[in-house]
Short mmCIF file of C-alpha atoms and ligand atoms in Angstrom, two decimals:
data_model
loop_
_atom_site.label_atom_id
_atom_site.label_comp_id
_atom_site.label_asym_id
_atom_site.label_seq_id
_atom_site.Cartn_x
_atom_site.Cartn_y
_atom_site.Cartn_z
CA MET A 1226 -11.46 -35.20 23.90
CA THR A 1227 -12.45 -31.50 24.13
CA LEU A 1228 -11.50 -29.69 21.22
CA ILE A 1229 -11.00 -26.12 22.42
CA SER A 1230 -9.24 -25.19 19.15
CA HIS A 1231 -12.72 -24.25 17.57
CA ASP A 1232 -13.73 -22.00 20.71
CA ARG A 1233 -11.67 -18.90 19.84
CA ASP A 1234 -13.27 -17.18 22.93
CA VAL A 1235 -11.53 -19.50 25.51
CA LEU A 1236 -7.90 -18.91 23.70
CA PRO A 1237 -5.43 -16.82 25.94
CA ALA A 1238 -5.96 -13.11 25.16
CA LEU A 1239 -3.18 -11.02 23.67
CA PRO A 1240 -1.63 -8.08 25.42
CA HIS A 1241 -1.86 -5.03 23.30
CA TRP A 1242 -0.24 -1.64 22.89
CA GLU A 1243 -2.51 1.20 21.38
CA THR A 1244 0.55 3.48 21.20
CA PRO A 1245 4.08 2.26 20.46
CA PRO A 1246 5.60 0.42 23.53
CA GLY A 1247 8.36 2.40 25.23
CA ASP A 1248 10.65 -0.83 25.60
CA LEU A 1249 10.38 -2.44 22.28
CA PRO A 1250 12.44 -5.40 22.62
CA ALA A 1251 10.43 -6.42 25.94
CA ALA A 1252 7.20 -5.73 24.11
CA ILE A 1253 8.34 -7.96 20.97
CA ARG A 1254 9.33 -10.69 23.60
CA GLU A 1255 5.96 -10.45 25.29
CA ILE A 1256 3.88 -10.45 22.32
CA LYS A 1257 5.82 -13.29 20.66
CA ALA A 1258 5.50 -15.56 23.58
CA ALA A 1259 1.54 -14.68 23.75
CA LEU A 1260 0.99 -15.32 20.13
CA ARG A 1261 2.79 -18.63 20.52
CA ALA A 1262 0.76 -19.45 23.44
CA ARG A 1263 -2.47 -18.59 21.73
CA ILE A 1264 -1.72 -20.74 18.74
CA ALA A 1265 -0.60 -23.63 20.84
CA ALA A 1266 -3.89 -23.43 23.07
CA SER A 1267 -5.68 -23.97 19.57
CA GLY A 1268 -4.23 -27.38 19.49
CA ARG A 1269 -1.75 -26.53 16.71
CA THR A 1270 2.08 -25.61 16.84
CA VAL A 1271 3.39 -22.45 15.26
CA GLU A 1272 5.32 -24.67 12.85
CA GLU A 1273 2.21 -26.49 11.58
CA VAL A 1274 0.39 -23.21 11.13
CA PHE A 1275 3.30 -21.65 9.41
CA GLU A 1276 3.75 -24.85 6.99
CA VAL A 1277 -0.15 -24.18 5.93
CA ILE A 1278 0.80 -20.69 4.68
CA GLU A 1279 4.06 -21.74 3.43
CA ARG A 1280 2.28 -24.39 1.10
CA ARG A 1281 -0.18 -21.97 -0.07
CA VAL A 1282 2.35 -19.40 -0.88
CA THR A 1283 4.71 -21.94 -2.50
CA GLU A 1284 2.06 -23.09 -4.90
CA GLN A 1285 1.79 -19.42 -6.12
CA VAL A 1286 5.55 -18.68 -6.10
CA GLU A 1287 6.09 -21.86 -8.51
CA LYS A 1288 3.28 -20.67 -10.59
CA ILE A 1289 4.82 -17.20 -11.07
CA ALA A 1290 8.34 -18.43 -11.58
CA ALA A 1291 7.11 -20.81 -14.31
CA GLU A 1292 5.31 -17.96 -16.12
CA GLN A 1293 8.20 -15.75 -15.77
CA ALA A 1294 10.53 -18.50 -17.27
CA ALA A 1295 8.28 -18.76 -20.14
CA GLY A 1296 8.50 -14.92 -20.53
CA GLU A 1297 4.85 -14.39 -19.66
CA THR A 1298 3.48 -11.31 -18.09
CA VAL A 1299 2.85 -12.17 -14.55
CA TRP A 1300 0.88 -8.93 -13.97
CA PRO A 1301 -2.77 -8.94 -14.86
CA VAL A 1302 -3.65 -6.11 -17.19
CA ILE A 1303 -7.26 -4.69 -17.99
CA ASP A 1304 -8.53 -1.99 -20.33
CA TYR A 1305 -9.93 0.88 -18.85
CA ALA A 1306 -12.80 0.58 -21.21
CA ASP A 1307 -13.80 -2.80 -19.93
CA ILE A 1308 -13.77 -1.65 -16.34
CA GLU A 1309 -15.99 1.36 -17.55
CA ALA A 1310 -18.27 -0.74 -19.33
CA GLY A 1311 -18.56 -3.52 -16.91
CA THR A 1312 -17.09 -6.03 -19.50
CA VAL A 1313 -14.01 -7.34 -17.50
CA SER A 1314 -14.16 -11.05 -18.32
CA ALA A 1315 -14.34 -13.56 -15.29
CA ALA A 1316 -10.80 -15.04 -16.24
CA GLU A 1317 -9.35 -11.37 -15.74
CA LEU A 1318 -11.23 -11.00 -12.56
CA ALA A 1319 -9.70 -14.36 -11.42
CA LYS A 1320 -6.38 -13.29 -12.40
CA LEU A 1321 -6.56 -9.96 -10.20
CA TYR A 1322 -7.95 -11.85 -7.43
CA GLU A 1323 -5.04 -14.48 -7.54
CA ARG A 1324 -2.30 -11.99 -8.08
CA GLY A 1325 -3.62 -8.82 -6.14
CA CYS A 1326 -2.20 -6.32 -8.68
CA LEU A 1327 -3.13 -4.72 -11.86
CA VAL A 1328 -2.37 -2.53 -14.71
CA VAL A 1329 -5.24 -0.48 -16.15
CA ARG A 1330 -4.45 0.37 -19.69
CA GLY A 1331 -5.54 3.70 -20.96
CA HIS A 1332 -7.03 4.65 -17.58
CA PHE A 1333 -6.37 8.41 -18.88
CA PRO A 1334 -5.96 9.56 -22.36
CA ARG A 1335 -2.05 9.66 -22.95
CA GLU A 1336 -2.36 13.46 -24.18
CA GLN A 1337 -4.09 14.07 -20.82
CA ALA A 1338 -1.29 12.18 -18.54
CA LEU A 1339 1.62 14.20 -20.47
CA GLY A 1340 -0.13 17.40 -20.19
CA TRP A 1341 -0.52 16.88 -16.39
CA ASP A 1342 3.11 16.03 -16.45
CA SER A 1343 4.13 19.24 -17.92
CA ALA A 1344 1.66 20.99 -15.70
CA ILE A 1345 3.46 19.79 -12.82
CA VAL A 1346 7.09 20.86 -14.02
CA ASP A 1347 5.28 24.48 -14.66
CA TYR A 1348 3.77 24.29 -11.22
CA VAL A 1349 7.20 23.39 -9.23
CA GLU A 1350 9.36 25.70 -11.43
CA SER A 1351 7.11 28.83 -11.23
CA ASN A 1352 7.61 28.18 -7.35
CA ARG A 1353 11.24 27.89 -7.53
CA PHE A 1354 10.92 24.37 -5.85
CA PHE A 1355 14.49 23.04 -7.08
CA GLN A 1356 16.12 26.30 -5.69
CA ASN A 1357 14.31 26.01 -2.20
CA TYR A 1358 14.49 22.06 -1.95
CA ARG A 1359 16.01 21.10 1.34
CA GLY A 1360 16.52 17.38 0.76
CA PRO A 1361 14.64 14.28 1.95
CA GLY A 1362 12.35 15.01 4.81
CA ASP A 1363 13.08 11.97 6.76
CA ASN A 1364 15.01 8.63 6.65
CA PHE A 1365 12.02 6.38 6.60
CA PHE A 1366 13.28 4.09 3.83
CA GLY A 1367 16.80 4.05 5.67
CA SER A 1368 15.89 0.23 6.71
CA VAL A 1369 15.92 -0.87 2.84
CA GLY A 1370 19.12 1.04 2.07
CA SER A 1371 17.76 3.43 -0.68
CA LYS A 1372 15.86 6.73 -1.39
CA PRO A 1373 13.20 7.50 -3.88
CA GLU A 1374 13.12 10.33 -6.19
CA ILE A 1375 10.29 11.91 -4.59
CA TYR A 1376 8.61 15.50 -4.92
CA PRO A 1377 6.97 16.42 -1.66
CA VAL A 1378 4.33 18.13 -3.64
CA TYR A 1379 0.78 17.37 -2.89
CA TRP A 1380 -1.69 20.18 -4.14
CA SER A 1381 -0.94 20.79 -7.81
CA PRO A 1382 -3.88 21.14 -9.91
CA ALA A 1383 -3.00 18.09 -12.01
CA GLN A 1384 -2.85 15.75 -8.93
CA MET A 1385 -6.03 17.18 -7.65
CA GLN A 1386 -7.74 16.84 -11.16
CA ALA A 1387 -6.74 13.10 -11.41
CA ARG A 1388 -7.98 12.49 -7.68
CA GLN A 1389 -11.35 13.90 -8.27
CA SER A 1390 -11.82 12.68 -11.69
CA GLY A 1391 -14.80 10.27 -12.79
CA ARG A 1392 -12.27 8.01 -14.35
CA MET A 1393 -10.30 7.86 -11.26
CA ALA A 1394 -13.54 7.05 -9.22
CA THR A 1395 -14.54 4.30 -11.63
CA VAL A 1396 -11.21 2.39 -11.25
CA GLN A 1397 -11.31 2.72 -7.53
CA ALA A 1398 -14.80 1.35 -7.26
CA PHE A 1399 -13.94 -1.48 -9.35
CA LEU A 1400 -10.85 -2.24 -7.28
CA ASN A 1401 -12.69 -1.75 -4.05
CA SER A 1402 -15.08 -4.16 -5.06
CA GLN A 1403 -12.52 -7.04 -5.02
CA TRP A 1404 -12.67 -6.58 -1.36
CA ARG A 1405 -15.48 -7.88 0.70
CA SER A 1406 -16.71 -4.52 1.90
CA GLU A 1407 -18.97 -6.61 4.28
CA SER A 1408 -17.96 -9.24 6.59
CA GLU A 1409 -18.89 -10.63 10.10
CA GLY A 1410 -22.21 -8.68 9.61
CA THR A 1411 -20.63 -5.30 9.48
CA ARG A 1412 -19.92 -3.09 6.49
CA TRP A 1413 -16.44 -1.87 6.87
CA PHE A 1414 -16.08 0.77 3.94
CA ASP A 1415 -18.20 2.38 1.19
CA PRO A 1416 -16.65 0.92 -2.09
CA GLU A 1417 -18.22 3.68 -4.20
CA ARG A 1418 -16.68 6.71 -2.32
CA ASP A 1419 -13.05 7.61 -2.21
CA SER A 1420 -11.14 9.74 0.49
CA LEU A 1421 -8.74 11.30 -1.90
CA TYR A 1422 -5.69 10.45 -0.01
CA PRO A 1423 -3.18 12.95 -0.83
CA ASP A 1424 0.41 11.55 -1.69
CA ARG A 1425 3.34 12.81 -3.84
CA ILE A 1426 4.90 12.61 -7.08
CA ARG A 1427 7.97 11.10 -8.35
CA ARG A 1428 9.89 12.30 -11.51
CA ARG A 1429 13.05 10.48 -12.39
CA PRO A 1430 14.87 12.00 -15.21
CA GLU A 1431 16.34 10.52 -18.55
CA GLY A 1432 19.98 9.34 -17.93
CA ALA A 1433 19.19 8.72 -14.17
CA ASP A 1434 20.97 6.21 -11.98
CA SER A 1435 18.95 5.20 -9.17
CA ASP A 1436 19.31 2.43 -6.67
CA GLY A 1437 15.67 1.97 -6.68
CA LEU A 1438 13.99 1.17 -3.42
CA GLY A 1439 14.31 -2.08 -1.68
CA THR A 1440 11.62 -4.73 -1.13
CA HIS A 1441 9.07 -3.47 1.60
CA LEU A 1442 5.39 -3.23 2.75
CA ASP A 1443 3.21 -0.20 3.52
CA PRO A 1444 0.39 -1.26 5.86
CA GLY A 1445 2.03 -0.76 9.20
CA THR A 1446 5.04 -1.82 11.39
CA LEU A 1447 4.92 -3.49 14.86
CA ASP A 1448 1.24 -2.40 15.27
CA LEU A 1449 0.28 -4.96 12.94
CA TRP A 1450 1.06 -7.57 15.65
CA MET A 1451 0.55 -5.15 18.70
CA THR A 1452 -2.75 -3.21 18.53
CA GLU A 1453 -6.04 -4.84 19.23
CA ALA A 1454 -7.52 -4.04 16.08
CA TYR A 1455 -4.76 -5.51 13.81
CA GLN A 1456 -4.67 -8.70 16.02
CA ARG A 1457 -8.31 -8.90 15.28
CA ALA A 1458 -7.82 -8.27 11.49
CA PHE A 1459 -5.23 -10.92 11.49
CA ARG A 1460 -7.13 -13.22 14.05
CA HIS A 1461 -6.86 -16.42 11.75
CA LEU A 1462 -3.27 -16.43 11.79
CA PHE A 1463 -3.07 -16.51 15.54
CA ASP A 1464 -5.96 -18.62 16.73
CA GLY A 1465 -5.50 -21.97 14.93
CA SER A 1466 -8.00 -20.95 12.11
CA ILE A 1467 -5.47 -20.29 9.47
CA GLU A 1468 -7.27 -21.88 6.55
CA SER A 1469 -9.82 -19.00 7.00
CA TYR A 1470 -7.21 -16.49 6.59
CA ASP A 1471 -8.58 -14.04 3.76
CA PRO A 1472 -6.58 -11.32 2.49
CA TRP A 1473 -9.42 -9.49 0.98
CA ASP A 1474 -11.42 -9.34 4.23
CA PRO A 1475 -11.11 -5.70 5.52
CA ALA A 1476 -12.63 -6.62 9.25
CA HIS A 1477 -11.13 -4.54 11.78
CA ARG A 1478 -8.82 -2.77 9.64
CA THR A 1479 -11.09 0.34 9.01
CA ALA A 1480 -10.85 1.91 12.27
CA GLY A 1481 -8.35 1.71 15.10
CA PRO A 1482 -4.99 3.32 15.61
CA GLN A 1483 -1.67 3.46 13.47
CA TYR A 1484 1.56 3.85 15.29
CA PRO A 1485 2.90 7.24 14.24
CA GLY A 1486 5.95 7.78 12.03
CA SER A 1487 7.20 10.61 10.07
CA THR A 1488 6.02 8.76 6.90
CA MET A 1489 3.14 6.60 7.56
CA CYS A 1490 -0.36 5.73 6.12
CA SER A 1491 -3.41 6.57 8.48
CA ALA A 1492 -5.68 5.62 5.72
CA PHE A 1493 -7.01 2.37 4.92
CA ARG A 1494 -6.28 1.49 1.20
CA THR A 1495 -7.42 -1.33 -0.62
CA PHE A 1496 -5.03 -0.82 -3.27
CA GLN A 1497 -1.76 1.33 -3.58
CA GLY A 1498 -1.47 2.79 -6.70
CA TRP A 1499 0.10 5.44 -9.20
CA THR A 1500 -0.77 6.83 -12.61
CA ALA A 1501 1.87 7.14 -15.04
CA LEU A 1502 2.83 10.41 -16.56
CA SER A 1503 5.55 8.92 -18.89
CA ASP A 1504 6.06 6.12 -20.73
CA MET A 1505 8.29 3.76 -19.14
CA ASP A 1506 9.80 0.18 -20.27
CA HIS A 1507 9.53 -2.66 -18.03
CA ASP A 1508 13.47 -2.83 -17.60
CA GLN A 1509 13.95 1.03 -16.68
CA GLY A 1510 13.96 0.77 -12.91
CA VAL A 1511 10.32 0.14 -12.48
CA LEU A 1512 7.76 -1.28 -9.76
CA HIS A 1513 7.93 -4.97 -8.83
CA THR A 1514 5.71 -6.74 -6.47
CA VAL A 1515 5.47 -10.30 -5.07
CA PRO A 1516 2.19 -10.73 -6.62
CA ILE A 1517 0.71 -13.06 -3.88
CA PRO A 1518 -1.85 -11.58 -1.46
CA GLU A 1519 -1.69 -14.31 1.08
CA ALA A 1520 2.07 -13.67 1.45
CA MET A 1521 0.88 -11.29 4.28
CA GLY A 1522 0.18 -14.40 6.34
CA TYR A 1523 3.67 -15.72 5.96
CA LEU A 1524 5.17 -12.22 6.84
CA MET A 1525 2.96 -11.95 9.89
CA LEU A 1526 3.91 -15.63 11.18
CA ARG A 1527 7.45 -15.90 10.10
CA PRO A 1528 8.98 -14.09 13.24
CA LEU A 1529 7.43 -16.59 15.58
CA LEU A 1530 9.71 -19.28 14.01
CA SER A 1531 12.50 -20.39 16.41
CA ASP A 1532 15.35 -19.36 14.29
CA VAL A 1533 14.49 -15.61 14.86
CA ALA A 1534 15.58 -13.87 18.13
CA GLU A 1535 13.16 -13.43 20.87
CA ASP A 1536 13.33 -9.62 20.54
CA ASP A 1537 13.42 -9.46 16.82
CA MET A 1538 10.43 -9.34 14.35
CA CYS A 1539 12.48 -10.00 11.31
CA GLY A 1540 13.66 -6.40 11.20
CA VAL A 1541 10.38 -4.70 11.59
CA THR A 1542 10.45 -1.75 14.02
CA THR A 1543 8.79 1.54 14.45
CA ASN A 1544 9.30 4.46 12.33
CA GLN A 1545 10.82 2.51 9.58
CA VAL A 1546 9.53 0.80 6.74
CA PHE A 1547 8.62 -2.88 6.98
CA PRO A 1548 11.47 -4.72 5.18
CA ALA A 1549 11.20 -8.21 3.35
CA ASN A 1550 14.18 -9.78 2.18
CA ASP A 1551 16.23 -12.92 1.48
CA LYS A 1552 17.40 -13.34 5.02
CA TRP A 1553 13.94 -13.97 6.30
CA HIS A 1554 11.77 -14.61 3.13
CA PRO A 1555 13.77 -16.07 0.47
CA LEU A 1556 10.68 -18.01 -0.76
CA LEU A 1557 8.76 -14.79 -1.24
CA MET A 1558 11.64 -13.14 -3.08
CA ARG A 1559 11.51 -15.60 -6.08
CA ALA A 1560 8.22 -14.44 -6.87
CA LEU A 1561 9.28 -10.72 -7.32
CA ALA A 1562 7.82 -9.56 -10.74
CA GLY A 1563 7.96 -6.51 -12.58
CA ILE A 1564 5.34 -4.51 -14.30
CA PRO A 1565 5.13 -4.65 -18.23
CA ASP A 1566 5.70 -1.72 -20.37
CA ILE A 1567 3.71 1.11 -19.18
CA LYS A 1568 2.35 4.11 -21.25
CA ALA A 1569 1.50 7.55 -19.93
CA GLY A 1570 -1.97 7.70 -18.72
CA ASP A 1571 -1.89 3.87 -17.40
CA SER A 1572 -2.18 3.17 -13.89
CA VAL A 1573 -0.57 0.52 -11.63
CA TRP A 1574 -2.28 -1.04 -8.61
CA TRP A 1575 -1.15 -3.45 -5.80
CA HIS A 1576 -3.11 -4.94 -2.74
CA CYS A 1577 -2.26 -2.71 0.46
CA ASP A 1578 -0.38 -5.49 2.10
CA MET A 1579 1.61 -6.64 -0.80
CA ILE A 1580 5.76 -6.76 -0.87
CA HIS A 1581 6.89 -4.03 -3.53
CA SER A 1582 10.03 -2.44 -4.73
CA VAL A 1583 11.47 -0.27 -7.48
CA ALA A 1584 14.16 -1.80 -9.48
CA PRO A 1585 17.67 -0.08 -9.74
CA VAL A 1586 18.58 1.42 -13.06
CA THR A 1587 21.50 3.20 -14.70
CA ASN A 1588 21.40 5.65 -17.45
CA GLN A 1589 17.46 5.43 -17.47
CA GLN A 1590 15.95 5.64 -20.96
CA GLY A 1591 13.05 8.13 -20.93
CA TRP A 1592 11.42 9.47 -17.83
CA GLY A 1593 10.00 7.62 -14.93
CA ASN A 1594 7.08 10.06 -13.71
CA VAL A 1595 4.29 8.83 -11.69
CA MET A 1596 1.66 10.38 -9.36
CA TYR A 1597 0.68 8.31 -6.27
CA ILE A 1598 -3.11 7.98 -6.07
CA PRO A 1599 -4.41 5.05 -4.16
CA ALA A 1600 -7.93 3.58 -3.55
CA ALA A 1601 -8.76 4.60 0.04
CA PRO A 1602 -12.54 4.02 0.34
CA TRP A 1603 -14.60 6.04 2.98
CA CYS A 1604 -14.58 4.39 6.32
CA PRO A 1605 -14.18 5.57 10.14
CA ARG A 1606 -10.35 5.57 9.66
CA ASN A 1607 -10.36 7.58 6.48
CA GLU A 1608 -12.91 9.80 7.68
CA SER A 1609 -11.04 10.87 10.45
CA TYR A 1610 -7.84 11.40 8.51
CA ALA A 1611 -9.84 13.36 6.22
CA ALA A 1612 -10.23 16.08 8.96
CA SER A 1613 -6.58 16.67 8.68
CA VAL A 1614 -6.46 16.35 4.95
CA ARG A 1615 -8.92 19.09 4.64
CA GLU A 1616 -6.85 21.40 6.93
CA ALA A 1617 -3.64 20.56 4.89
CA PHE A 1618 -5.64 21.16 1.60
CA ILE A 1619 -6.82 24.70 2.80
CA THR A 1620 -3.41 25.90 4.18
CA GLY A 1621 -1.30 24.13 1.32
CA SER A 1622 0.49 22.01 3.86
CA SER A 1623 2.16 18.71 3.82
CA PRO A 1624 -0.59 16.12 4.79
CA SER A 1625 -0.18 14.93 8.41
CA ASP A 1626 1.13 11.21 7.23
CA PHE A 1627 4.24 12.98 5.61
CA PRO A 1628 7.11 14.82 6.73
CA ASP A 1629 6.43 18.48 7.75
CA GLU A 1630 7.93 20.12 4.51
CA ASN A 1631 4.95 22.56 3.60
CA TYR A 1632 6.56 23.76 0.38
CA GLU A 1633 3.37 24.72 -1.23
CA ARG A 1634 1.98 27.16 1.46
CA ASP A 1635 2.79 30.06 -0.53
CA TRP A 1636 2.36 28.79 -3.72
CA GLY A 1637 -0.48 31.00 -5.35
CA ASN A 1638 -1.23 28.60 -8.35
CA ARG A 1639 -1.90 25.45 -6.23
CA PHE A 1640 -5.47 23.82 -6.74
CA ARG A 1641 -8.15 25.81 -4.71
CA TYR A 1642 -11.45 25.15 -2.84
CA ASP A 1643 -13.51 26.49 -5.65
CA ASP A 1644 -11.80 23.80 -8.18
CA LEU A 1645 -13.25 21.00 -6.28
CA ASN A 1646 -16.03 18.95 -7.86
CA GLU A 1647 -18.51 16.82 -6.40
CA ALA A 1648 -16.20 13.93 -5.96
CA GLY A 1649 -13.67 16.18 -4.61
CA ARG A 1650 -15.88 17.64 -1.91
CA ARG A 1651 -17.18 14.26 -1.03
CA GLY A 1652 -13.70 12.70 -0.91
CA LEU A 1653 -12.66 15.51 1.56
CA GLY A 1654 -15.65 15.01 3.53
CA LEU A 1655 -17.10 18.62 2.77
CA ASP A 1656 -20.40 17.60 1.35
FE1 FE2 B 26 5.84 1.45 -0.32
#
């Protein structure tokens, strides 16, 4: 018997769309049939392949559910001082690898974070932001039925000081090194150099009622199945070698196109993250994740099962955030786990493919303030996005990944070119 299942080159090729297909339902039907055919040609069935990832994920779900029932903290927590000194224990590293998320305690001194928070208030108030605010710039989160309390502000001195700080670079390098920066004979990114991905801030006031933000993920939408680069990145899911699927392998993810959207991420991020600018208790409408990195394999294969309509990718479509939910992913939803109590100056991180949400809250105690700063290491994708970031930085515009709101163009007290340090210049590709 010839085992073609181990010769990936002879498997049927996949159609691909490097820009969003004009007829989405037709393209979804076509790619689903092609993915199934490819898996079948490897000698396995879709059901069999899905079962492998389901087993792997179930083990983690049970473990997390047991920890939660026992009142344990599911999220790994590591002190900044240990990261800086290189004294993070093997057990802590193993837990980070298993859970794919992390709280860094004391990433910044608490007073510094609180100072940044009040500097941001001064920055927006001195520029009459609240009088001029025109409402949300898009409906990107419409598919999960809620809206965040986000300020579309990118270029405050506080944000830029944090982005270019040595402490941020230390944590980013640590997180990047959890990934295999090299695989298949290629070095995919430079773990020691960040690209200063500019994102927004969230400030949710005391007493706030909020619906939170439904469970979703950020790495892309239909492009995850439909572009050639992502088909190669997720190759092990579709060629019968699912046992080799590694959520920490960046192969083929650090170049290649992303489908456009009014809110998107052109950058490759190893981890999403934010830095706390206020203390936040764990029951005050905080971030949750499904802390299982390999759940991405489950999410990618789930639409291929026979109970999903032929022209449906479990609700994923272009220009809307990728939803995760009880309808299609009840197993994963069981593992949804919130962060522990956070102090201003702590930072919170989660693997770029990970499902996350913000819990609802009524009459919130204390503020809920964060600045979003991810780990986005230097690579071809981030280098190319850095060109438009430089332009946005110089003109005070909204970065091109975000709605075209441009509040800060006339704000005289925004962070300036001369305020950049070496990390800042390198991150923007200016050195
Ligand atoms: Fe998100």
